mmCIF file with all atom_site columns, C-alpha atoms and ligand atoms in Angstrom:
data_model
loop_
_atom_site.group_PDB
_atom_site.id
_atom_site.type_symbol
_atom_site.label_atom_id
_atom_site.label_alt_id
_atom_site.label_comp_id
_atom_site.label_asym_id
_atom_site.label_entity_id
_atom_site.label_seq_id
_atom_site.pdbx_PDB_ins_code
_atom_site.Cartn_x
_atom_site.Cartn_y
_atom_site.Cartn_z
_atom_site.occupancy
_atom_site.B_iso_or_equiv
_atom_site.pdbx_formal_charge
_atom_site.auth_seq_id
_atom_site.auth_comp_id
_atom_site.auth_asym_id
_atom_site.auth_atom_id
_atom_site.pdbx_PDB_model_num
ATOM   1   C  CA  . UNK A 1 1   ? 68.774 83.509  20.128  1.00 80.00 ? 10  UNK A CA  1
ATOM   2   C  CA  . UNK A 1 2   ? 70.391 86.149  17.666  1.00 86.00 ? 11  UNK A CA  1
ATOM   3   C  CA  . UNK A 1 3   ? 68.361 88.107  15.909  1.00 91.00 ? 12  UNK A CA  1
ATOM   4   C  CA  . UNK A 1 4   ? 67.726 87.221  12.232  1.00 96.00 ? 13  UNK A CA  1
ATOM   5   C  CA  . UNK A 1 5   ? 69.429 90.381  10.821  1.00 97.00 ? 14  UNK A CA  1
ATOM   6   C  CA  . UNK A 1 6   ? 72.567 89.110  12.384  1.00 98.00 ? 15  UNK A CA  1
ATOM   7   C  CA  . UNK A 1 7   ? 72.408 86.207  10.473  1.00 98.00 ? 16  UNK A CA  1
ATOM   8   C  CA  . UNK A 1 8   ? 71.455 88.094  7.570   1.00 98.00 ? 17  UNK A CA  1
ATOM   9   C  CA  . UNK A 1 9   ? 74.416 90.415  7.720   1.00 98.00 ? 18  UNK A CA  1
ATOM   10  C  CA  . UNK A 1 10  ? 77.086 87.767  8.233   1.00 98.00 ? 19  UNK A CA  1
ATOM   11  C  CA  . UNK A 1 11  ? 75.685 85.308  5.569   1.00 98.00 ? 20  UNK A CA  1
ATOM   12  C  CA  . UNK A 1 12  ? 75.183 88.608  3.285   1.00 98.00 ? 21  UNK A CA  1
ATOM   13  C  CA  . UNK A 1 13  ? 79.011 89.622  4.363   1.00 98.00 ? 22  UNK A CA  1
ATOM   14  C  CA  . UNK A 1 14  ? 80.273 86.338  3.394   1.00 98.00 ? 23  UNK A CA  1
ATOM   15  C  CA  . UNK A 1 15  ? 78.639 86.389  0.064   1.00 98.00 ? 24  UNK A CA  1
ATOM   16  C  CA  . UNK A 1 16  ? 78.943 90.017  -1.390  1.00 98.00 ? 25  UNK A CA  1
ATOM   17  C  CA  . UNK A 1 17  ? 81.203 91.873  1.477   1.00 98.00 ? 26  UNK A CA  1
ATOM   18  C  CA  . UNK A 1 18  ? 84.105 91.268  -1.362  1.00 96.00 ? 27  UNK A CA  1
ATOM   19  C  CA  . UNK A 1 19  ? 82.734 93.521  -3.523  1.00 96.00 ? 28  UNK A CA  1
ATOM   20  C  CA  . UNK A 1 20  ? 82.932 97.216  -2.260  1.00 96.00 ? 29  UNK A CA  1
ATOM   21  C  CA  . UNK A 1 21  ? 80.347 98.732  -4.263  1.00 97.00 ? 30  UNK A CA  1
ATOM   22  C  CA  . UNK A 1 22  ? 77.620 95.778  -3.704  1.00 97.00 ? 31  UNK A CA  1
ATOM   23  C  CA  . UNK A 1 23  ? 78.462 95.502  0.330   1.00 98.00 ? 32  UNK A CA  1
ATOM   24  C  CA  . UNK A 1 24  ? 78.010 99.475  0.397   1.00 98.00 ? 33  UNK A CA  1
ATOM   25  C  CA  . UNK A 1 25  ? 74.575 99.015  -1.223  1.00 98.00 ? 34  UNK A CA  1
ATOM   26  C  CA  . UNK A 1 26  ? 73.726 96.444  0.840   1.00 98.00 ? 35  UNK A CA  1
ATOM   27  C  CA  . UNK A 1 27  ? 74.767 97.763  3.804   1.00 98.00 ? 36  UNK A CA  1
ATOM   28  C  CA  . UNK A 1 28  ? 72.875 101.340 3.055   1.00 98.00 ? 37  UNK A CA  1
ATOM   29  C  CA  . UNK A 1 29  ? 70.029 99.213  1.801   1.00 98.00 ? 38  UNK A CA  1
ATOM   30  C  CA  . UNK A 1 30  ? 70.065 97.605  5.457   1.00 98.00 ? 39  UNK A CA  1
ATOM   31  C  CA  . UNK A 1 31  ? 70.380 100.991 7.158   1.00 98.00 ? 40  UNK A CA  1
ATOM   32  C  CA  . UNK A 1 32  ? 67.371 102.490 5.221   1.00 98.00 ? 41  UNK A CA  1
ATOM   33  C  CA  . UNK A 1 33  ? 64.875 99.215  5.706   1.00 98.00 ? 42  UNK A CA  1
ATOM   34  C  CA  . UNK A 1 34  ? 65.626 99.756  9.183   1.00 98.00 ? 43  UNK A CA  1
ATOM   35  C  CA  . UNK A 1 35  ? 64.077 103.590 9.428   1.00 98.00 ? 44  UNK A CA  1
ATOM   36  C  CA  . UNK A 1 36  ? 61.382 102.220 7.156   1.00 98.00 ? 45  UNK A CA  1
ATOM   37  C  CA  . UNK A 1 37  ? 60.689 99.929  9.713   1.00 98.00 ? 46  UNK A CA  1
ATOM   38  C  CA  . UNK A 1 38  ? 57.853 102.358 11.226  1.00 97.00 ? 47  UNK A CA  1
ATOM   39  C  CA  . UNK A 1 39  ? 56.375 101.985 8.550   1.00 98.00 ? 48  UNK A CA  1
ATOM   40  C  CA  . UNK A 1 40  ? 55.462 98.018  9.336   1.00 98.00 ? 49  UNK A CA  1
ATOM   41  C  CA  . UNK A 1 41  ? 54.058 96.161  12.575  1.00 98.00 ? 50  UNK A CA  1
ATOM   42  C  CA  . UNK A 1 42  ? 56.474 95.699  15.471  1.00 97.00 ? 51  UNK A CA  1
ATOM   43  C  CA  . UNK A 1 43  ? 56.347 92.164  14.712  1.00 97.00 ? 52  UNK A CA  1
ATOM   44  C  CA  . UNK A 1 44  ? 57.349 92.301  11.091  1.00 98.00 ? 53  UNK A CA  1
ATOM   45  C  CA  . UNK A 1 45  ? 60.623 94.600  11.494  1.00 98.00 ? 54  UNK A CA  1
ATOM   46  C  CA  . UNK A 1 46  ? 63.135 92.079  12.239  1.00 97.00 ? 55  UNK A CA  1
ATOM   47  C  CA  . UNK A 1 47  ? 62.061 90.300  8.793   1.00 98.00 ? 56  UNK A CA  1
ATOM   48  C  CA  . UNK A 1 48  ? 62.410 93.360  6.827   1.00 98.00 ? 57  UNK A CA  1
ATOM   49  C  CA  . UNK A 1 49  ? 66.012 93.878  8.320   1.00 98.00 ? 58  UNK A CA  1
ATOM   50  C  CA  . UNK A 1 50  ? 66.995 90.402  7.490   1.00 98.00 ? 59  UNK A CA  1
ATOM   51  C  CA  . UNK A 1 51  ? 65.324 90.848  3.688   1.00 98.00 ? 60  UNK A CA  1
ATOM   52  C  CA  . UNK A 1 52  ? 67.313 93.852  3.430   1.00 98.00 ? 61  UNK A CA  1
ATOM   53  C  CA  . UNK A 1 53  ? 70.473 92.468  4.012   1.00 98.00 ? 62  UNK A CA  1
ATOM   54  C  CA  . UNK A 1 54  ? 69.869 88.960  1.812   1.00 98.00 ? 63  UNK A CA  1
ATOM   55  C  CA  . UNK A 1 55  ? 67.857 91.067  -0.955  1.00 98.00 ? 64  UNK A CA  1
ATOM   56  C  CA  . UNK A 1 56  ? 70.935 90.934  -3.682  1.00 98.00 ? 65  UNK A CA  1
ATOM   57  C  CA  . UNK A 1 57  ? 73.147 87.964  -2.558  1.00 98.00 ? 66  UNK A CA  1
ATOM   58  C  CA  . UNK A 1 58  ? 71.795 86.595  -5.115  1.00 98.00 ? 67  UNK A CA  1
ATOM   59  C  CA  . UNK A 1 59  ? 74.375 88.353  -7.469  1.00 98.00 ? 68  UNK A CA  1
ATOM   60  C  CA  . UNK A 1 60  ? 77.564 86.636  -5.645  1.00 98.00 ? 69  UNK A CA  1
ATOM   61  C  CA  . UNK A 1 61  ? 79.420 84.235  -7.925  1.00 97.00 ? 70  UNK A CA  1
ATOM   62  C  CA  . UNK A 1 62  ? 78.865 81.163  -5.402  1.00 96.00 ? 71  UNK A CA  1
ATOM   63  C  CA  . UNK A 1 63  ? 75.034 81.625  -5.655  1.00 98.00 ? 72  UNK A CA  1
ATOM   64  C  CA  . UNK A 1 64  ? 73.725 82.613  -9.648  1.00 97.00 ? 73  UNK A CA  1
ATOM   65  C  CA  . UNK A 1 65  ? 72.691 79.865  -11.238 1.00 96.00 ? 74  UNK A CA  1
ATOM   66  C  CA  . UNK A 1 66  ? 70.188 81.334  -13.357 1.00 98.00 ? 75  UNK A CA  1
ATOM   67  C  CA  . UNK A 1 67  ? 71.530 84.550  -13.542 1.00 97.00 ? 76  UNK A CA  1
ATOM   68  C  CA  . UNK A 1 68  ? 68.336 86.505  -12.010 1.00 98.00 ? 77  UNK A CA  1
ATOM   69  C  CA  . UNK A 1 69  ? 69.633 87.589  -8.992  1.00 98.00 ? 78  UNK A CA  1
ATOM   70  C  CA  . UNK A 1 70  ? 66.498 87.678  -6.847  1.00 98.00 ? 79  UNK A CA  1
ATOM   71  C  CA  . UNK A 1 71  ? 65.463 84.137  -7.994  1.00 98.00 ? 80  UNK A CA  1
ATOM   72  C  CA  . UNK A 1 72  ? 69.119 82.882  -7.225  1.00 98.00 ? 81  UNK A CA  1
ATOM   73  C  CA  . UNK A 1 73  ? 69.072 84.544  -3.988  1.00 98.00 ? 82  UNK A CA  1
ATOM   74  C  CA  . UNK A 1 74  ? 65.430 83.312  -3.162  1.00 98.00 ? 83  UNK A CA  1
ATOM   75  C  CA  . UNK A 1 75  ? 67.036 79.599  -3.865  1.00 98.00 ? 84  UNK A CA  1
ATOM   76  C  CA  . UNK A 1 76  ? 69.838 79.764  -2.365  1.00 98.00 ? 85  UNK A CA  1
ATOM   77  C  CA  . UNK A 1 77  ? 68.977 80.628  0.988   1.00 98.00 ? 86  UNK A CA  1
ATOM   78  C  CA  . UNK A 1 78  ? 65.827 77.901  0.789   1.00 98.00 ? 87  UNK A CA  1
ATOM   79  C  CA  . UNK A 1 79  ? 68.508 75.539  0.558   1.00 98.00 ? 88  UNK A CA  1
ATOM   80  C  CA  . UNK A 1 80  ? 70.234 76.851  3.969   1.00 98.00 ? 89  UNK A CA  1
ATOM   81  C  CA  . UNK A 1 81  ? 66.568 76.424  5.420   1.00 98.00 ? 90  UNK A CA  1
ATOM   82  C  CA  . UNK A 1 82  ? 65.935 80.174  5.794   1.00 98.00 ? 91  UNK A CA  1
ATOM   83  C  CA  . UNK A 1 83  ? 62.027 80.789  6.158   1.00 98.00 ? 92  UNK A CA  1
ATOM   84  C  CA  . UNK A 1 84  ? 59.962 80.581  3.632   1.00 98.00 ? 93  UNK A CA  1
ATOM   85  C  CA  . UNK A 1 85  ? 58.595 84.255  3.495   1.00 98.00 ? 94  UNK A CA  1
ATOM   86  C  CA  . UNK A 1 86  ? 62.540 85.760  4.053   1.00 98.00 ? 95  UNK A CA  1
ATOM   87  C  CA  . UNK A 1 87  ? 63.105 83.590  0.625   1.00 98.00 ? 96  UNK A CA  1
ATOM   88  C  CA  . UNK A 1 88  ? 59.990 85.009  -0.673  1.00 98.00 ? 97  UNK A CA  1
ATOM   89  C  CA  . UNK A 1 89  ? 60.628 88.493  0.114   1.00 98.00 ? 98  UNK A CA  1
ATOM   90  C  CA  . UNK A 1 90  ? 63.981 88.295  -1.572  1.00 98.00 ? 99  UNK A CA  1
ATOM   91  C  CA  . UNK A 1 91  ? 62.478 86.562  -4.608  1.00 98.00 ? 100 UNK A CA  1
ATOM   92  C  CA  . UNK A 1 92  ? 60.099 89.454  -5.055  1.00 98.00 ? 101 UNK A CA  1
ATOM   93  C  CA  . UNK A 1 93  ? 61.686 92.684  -4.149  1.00 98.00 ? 102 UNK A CA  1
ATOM   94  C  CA  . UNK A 1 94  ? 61.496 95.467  -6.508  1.00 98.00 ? 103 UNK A CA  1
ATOM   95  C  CA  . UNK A 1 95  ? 59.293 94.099  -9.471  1.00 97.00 ? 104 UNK A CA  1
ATOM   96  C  CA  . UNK A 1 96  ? 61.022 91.202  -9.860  1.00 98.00 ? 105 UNK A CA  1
ATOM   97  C  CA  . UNK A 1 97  ? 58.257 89.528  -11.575 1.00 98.00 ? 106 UNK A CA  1
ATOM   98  C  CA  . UNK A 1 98  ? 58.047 91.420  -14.219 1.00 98.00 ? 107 UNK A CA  1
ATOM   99  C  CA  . UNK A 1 99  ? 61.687 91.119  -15.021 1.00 98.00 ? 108 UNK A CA  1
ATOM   100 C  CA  . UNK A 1 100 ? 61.439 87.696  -14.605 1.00 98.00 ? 109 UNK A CA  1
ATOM   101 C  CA  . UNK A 1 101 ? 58.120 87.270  -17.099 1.00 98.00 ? 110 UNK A CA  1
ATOM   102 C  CA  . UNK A 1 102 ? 60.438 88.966  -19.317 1.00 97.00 ? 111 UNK A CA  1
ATOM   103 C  CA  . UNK A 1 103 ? 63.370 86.437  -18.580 1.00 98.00 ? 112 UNK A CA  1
ATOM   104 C  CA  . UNK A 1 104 ? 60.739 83.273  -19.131 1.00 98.00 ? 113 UNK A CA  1
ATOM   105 C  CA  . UNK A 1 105 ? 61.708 82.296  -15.710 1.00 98.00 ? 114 UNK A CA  1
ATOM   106 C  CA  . UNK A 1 106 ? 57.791 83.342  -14.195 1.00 97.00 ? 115 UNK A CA  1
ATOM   107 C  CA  . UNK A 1 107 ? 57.282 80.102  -13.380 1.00 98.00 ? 116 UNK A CA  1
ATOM   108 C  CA  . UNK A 1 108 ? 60.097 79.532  -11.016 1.00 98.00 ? 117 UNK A CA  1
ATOM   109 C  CA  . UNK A 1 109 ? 59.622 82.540  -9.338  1.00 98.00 ? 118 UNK A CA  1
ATOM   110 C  CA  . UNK A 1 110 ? 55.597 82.146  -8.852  1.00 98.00 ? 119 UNK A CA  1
ATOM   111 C  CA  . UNK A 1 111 ? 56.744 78.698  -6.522  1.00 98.00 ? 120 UNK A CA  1
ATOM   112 C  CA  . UNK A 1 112 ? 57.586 82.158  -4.231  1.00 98.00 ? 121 UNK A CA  1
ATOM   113 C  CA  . UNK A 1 113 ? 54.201 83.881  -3.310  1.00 98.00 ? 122 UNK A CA  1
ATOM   114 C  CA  . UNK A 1 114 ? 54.078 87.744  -3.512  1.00 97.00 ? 123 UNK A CA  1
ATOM   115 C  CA  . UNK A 1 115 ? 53.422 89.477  -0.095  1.00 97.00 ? 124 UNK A CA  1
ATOM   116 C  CA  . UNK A 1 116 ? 51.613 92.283  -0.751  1.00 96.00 ? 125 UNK A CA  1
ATOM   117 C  CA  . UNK A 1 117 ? 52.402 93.808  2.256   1.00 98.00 ? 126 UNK A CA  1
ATOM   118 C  CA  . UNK A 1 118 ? 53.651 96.902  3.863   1.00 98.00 ? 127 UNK A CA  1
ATOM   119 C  CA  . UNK A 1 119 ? 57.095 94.981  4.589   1.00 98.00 ? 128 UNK A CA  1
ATOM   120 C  CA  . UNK A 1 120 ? 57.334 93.788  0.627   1.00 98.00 ? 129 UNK A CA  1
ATOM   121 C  CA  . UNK A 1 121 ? 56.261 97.770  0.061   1.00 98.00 ? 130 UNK A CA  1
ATOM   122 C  CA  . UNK A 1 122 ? 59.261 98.761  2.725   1.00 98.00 ? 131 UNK A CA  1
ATOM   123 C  CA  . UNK A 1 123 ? 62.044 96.481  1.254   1.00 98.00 ? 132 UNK A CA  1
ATOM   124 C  CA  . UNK A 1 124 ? 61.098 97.532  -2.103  1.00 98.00 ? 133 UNK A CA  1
ATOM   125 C  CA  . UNK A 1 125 ? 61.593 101.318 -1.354  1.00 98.00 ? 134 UNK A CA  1
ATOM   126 C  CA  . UNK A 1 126 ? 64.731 100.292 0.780   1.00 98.00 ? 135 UNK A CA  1
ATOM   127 C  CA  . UNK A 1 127 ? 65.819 98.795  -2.333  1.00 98.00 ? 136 UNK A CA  1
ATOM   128 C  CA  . UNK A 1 128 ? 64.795 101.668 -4.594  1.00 98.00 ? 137 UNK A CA  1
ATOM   129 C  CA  . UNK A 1 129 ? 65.889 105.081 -2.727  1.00 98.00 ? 138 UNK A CA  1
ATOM   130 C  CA  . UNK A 1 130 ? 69.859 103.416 -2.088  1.00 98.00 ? 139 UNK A CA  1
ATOM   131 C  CA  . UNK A 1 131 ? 71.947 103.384 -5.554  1.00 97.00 ? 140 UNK A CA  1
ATOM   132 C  CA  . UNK A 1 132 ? 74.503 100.817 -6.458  1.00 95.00 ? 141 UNK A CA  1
ATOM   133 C  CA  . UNK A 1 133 ? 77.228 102.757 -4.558  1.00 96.00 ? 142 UNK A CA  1
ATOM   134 C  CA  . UNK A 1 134 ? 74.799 103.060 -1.161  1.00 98.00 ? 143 UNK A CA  1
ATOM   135 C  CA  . UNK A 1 135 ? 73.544 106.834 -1.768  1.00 98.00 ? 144 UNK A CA  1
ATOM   136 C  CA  . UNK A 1 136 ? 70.700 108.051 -0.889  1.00 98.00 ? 145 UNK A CA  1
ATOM   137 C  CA  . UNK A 1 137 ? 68.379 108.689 -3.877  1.00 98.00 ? 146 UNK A CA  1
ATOM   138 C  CA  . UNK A 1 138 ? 64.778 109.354 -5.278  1.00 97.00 ? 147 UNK A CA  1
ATOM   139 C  CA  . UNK A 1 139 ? 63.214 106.353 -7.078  1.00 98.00 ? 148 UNK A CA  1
ATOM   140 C  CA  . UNK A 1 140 ? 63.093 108.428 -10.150 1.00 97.00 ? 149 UNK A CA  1
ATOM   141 C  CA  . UNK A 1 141 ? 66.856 109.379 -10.158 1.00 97.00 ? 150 UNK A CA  1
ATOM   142 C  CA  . UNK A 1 142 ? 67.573 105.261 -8.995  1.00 97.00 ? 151 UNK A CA  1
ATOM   143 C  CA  . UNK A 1 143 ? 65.542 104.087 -11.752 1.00 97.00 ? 152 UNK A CA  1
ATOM   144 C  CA  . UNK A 1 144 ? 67.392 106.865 -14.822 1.00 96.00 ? 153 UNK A CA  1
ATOM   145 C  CA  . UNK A 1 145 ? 70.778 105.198 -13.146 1.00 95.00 ? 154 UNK A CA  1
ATOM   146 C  CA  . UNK A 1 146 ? 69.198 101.790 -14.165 1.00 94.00 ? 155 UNK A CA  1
ATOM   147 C  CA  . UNK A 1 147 ? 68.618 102.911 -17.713 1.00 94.00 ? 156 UNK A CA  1
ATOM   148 C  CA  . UNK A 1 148 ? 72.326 104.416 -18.088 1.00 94.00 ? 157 UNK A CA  1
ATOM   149 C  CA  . UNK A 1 149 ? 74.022 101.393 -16.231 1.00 93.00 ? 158 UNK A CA  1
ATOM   150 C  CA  . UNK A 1 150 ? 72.639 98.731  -17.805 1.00 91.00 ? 159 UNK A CA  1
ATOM   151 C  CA  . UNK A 1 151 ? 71.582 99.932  -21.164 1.00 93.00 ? 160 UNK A CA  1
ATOM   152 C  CA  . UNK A 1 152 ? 68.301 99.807  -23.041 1.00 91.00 ? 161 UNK A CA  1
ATOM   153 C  CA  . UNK A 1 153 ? 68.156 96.376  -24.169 1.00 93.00 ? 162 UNK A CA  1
ATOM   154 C  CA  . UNK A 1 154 ? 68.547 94.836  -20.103 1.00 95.00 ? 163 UNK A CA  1
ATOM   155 C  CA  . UNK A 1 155 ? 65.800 93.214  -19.027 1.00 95.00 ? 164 UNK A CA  1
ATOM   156 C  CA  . UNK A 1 156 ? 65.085 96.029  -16.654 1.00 94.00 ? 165 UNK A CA  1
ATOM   157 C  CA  . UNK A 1 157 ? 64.975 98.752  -19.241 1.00 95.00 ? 166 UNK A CA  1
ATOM   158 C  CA  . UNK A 1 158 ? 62.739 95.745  -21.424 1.00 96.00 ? 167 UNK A CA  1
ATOM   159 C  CA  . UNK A 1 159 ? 60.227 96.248  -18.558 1.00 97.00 ? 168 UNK A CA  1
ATOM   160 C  CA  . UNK A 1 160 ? 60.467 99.427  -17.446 1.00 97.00 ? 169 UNK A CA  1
ATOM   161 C  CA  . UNK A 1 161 ? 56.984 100.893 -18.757 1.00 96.00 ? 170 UNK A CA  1
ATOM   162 C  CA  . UNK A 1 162 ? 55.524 98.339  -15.958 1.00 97.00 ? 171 UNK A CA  1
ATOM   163 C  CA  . UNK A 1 163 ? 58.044 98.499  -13.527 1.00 97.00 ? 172 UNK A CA  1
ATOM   164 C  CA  . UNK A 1 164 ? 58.848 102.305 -12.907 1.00 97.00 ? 173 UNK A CA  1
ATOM   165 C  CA  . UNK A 1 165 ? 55.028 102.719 -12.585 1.00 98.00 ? 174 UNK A CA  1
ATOM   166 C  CA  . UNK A 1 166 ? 54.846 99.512  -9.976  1.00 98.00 ? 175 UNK A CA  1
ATOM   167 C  CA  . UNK A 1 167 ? 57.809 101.375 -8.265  1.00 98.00 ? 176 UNK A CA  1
ATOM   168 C  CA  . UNK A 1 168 ? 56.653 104.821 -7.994  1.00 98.00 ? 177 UNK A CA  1
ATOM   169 C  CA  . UNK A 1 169 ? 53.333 103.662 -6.658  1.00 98.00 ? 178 UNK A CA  1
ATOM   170 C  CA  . UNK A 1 170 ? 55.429 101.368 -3.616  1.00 98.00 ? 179 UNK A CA  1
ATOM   171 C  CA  . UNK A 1 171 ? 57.149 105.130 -3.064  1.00 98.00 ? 180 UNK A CA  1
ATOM   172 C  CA  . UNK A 1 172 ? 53.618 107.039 -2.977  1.00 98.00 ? 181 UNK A CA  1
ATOM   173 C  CA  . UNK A 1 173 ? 52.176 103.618 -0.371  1.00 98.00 ? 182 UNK A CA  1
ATOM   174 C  CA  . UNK A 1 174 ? 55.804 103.954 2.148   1.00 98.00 ? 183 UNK A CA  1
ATOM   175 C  CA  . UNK A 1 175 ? 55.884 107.629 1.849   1.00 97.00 ? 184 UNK A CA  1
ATOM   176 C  CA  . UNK A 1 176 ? 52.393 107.999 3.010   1.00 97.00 ? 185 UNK A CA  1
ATOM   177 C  CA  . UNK A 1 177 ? 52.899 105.272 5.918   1.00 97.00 ? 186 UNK A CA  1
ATOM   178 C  CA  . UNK A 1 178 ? 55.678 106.840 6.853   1.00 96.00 ? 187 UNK A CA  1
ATOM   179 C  CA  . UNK A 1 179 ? 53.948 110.811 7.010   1.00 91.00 ? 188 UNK A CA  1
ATOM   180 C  CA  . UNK A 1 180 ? 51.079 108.558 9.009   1.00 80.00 ? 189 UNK A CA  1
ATOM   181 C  CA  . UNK A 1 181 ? 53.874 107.853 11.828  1.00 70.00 ? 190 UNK A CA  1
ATOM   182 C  CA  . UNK A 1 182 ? 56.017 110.964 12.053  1.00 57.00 ? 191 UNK A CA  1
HETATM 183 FE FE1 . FE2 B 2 .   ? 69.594 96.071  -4.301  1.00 68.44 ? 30  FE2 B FE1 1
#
């Protein structure tokens, strides 16, 4: 049987590999999941992978319907019959909740429950130490890029007194986990 990050990676190529700067992230994003992967059971760290790789298809033309990438995403690959905690993974990563409270669209997210895990915690930092080019970053520096990219009235920025907290306290839970298992 192929592993699910193999899936992950094709369907993610065929949605966002068109896009240089997106596949880079998501590629990078991928890369760095995959070291994080200590930081999770044995058992877990093919899921994580696979998040990784589906965390921002979301954004491809063919899938927003909303417009919120991580509740697209989420819905999108429930309709190709992905498992249900892959879709909720993706639905969650990286405070989405919070943007989408903001958004009004709370509701349709909650139908995806929150992990609480250390693979949620893994995917999130993933997400959070890769910019939108696929650089290596700190969470701080990824999260001033958010401000300056997409401005202070974005959703993100509307949230940000929750989220950068929410985001530097995944950091503090991975990078402990990982000084645990080196
Ligand atoms: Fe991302």
């Amino acid at each position: 049987m192929t592993p699910a990050r193999y899936l992950a990676r094709d369907l993610a190529r065929s949605l966002v590999g068109g896009t240089a700067d997106r596949w880079r992230h998501t590629t990078a994003v991928a890369a760095r999941a995959d070291e994080l992967a200590v930081t999770v059971p044995a058992d877990d760290r093919e899921v994580l992978v696979a998040a990784a790789w589906l965390h921002d298809i979301g954004y491809a033309p063919e899938v927003a319907d909303t417009g919120f990438h991580p509740l697209d995403g989420a819905r999108h690959l429930e309709r190709l019959g992905w498992p249900p905690r892959v879709c909720a993974l993706v639905a969650r990563h990286s405070g989405a909740r919070l943007v989408a409270a903001h958004l009004g669209l709370d509701d349709r997210l909650d139908r995806y429950p929150r992990e609480g895990s250390a693979v949620a915690d893994a995917l999130t930092h993933a997400d959070q130490t890769t910019d939108s080019r696929g650089r290596r970053v700190t969470v701080p520096r990824r999260l001033a890029d958010m401000l300056e990219r997409h401005g202070p009235d974005s959703p993100n920025a509307r949230v940000h007194h929750l989220r950068g907290p929410l985001l530097l306290a995944t950091a503090d839970r991975v990078e402990r986990r990982v000084g645990t298992r080196s």
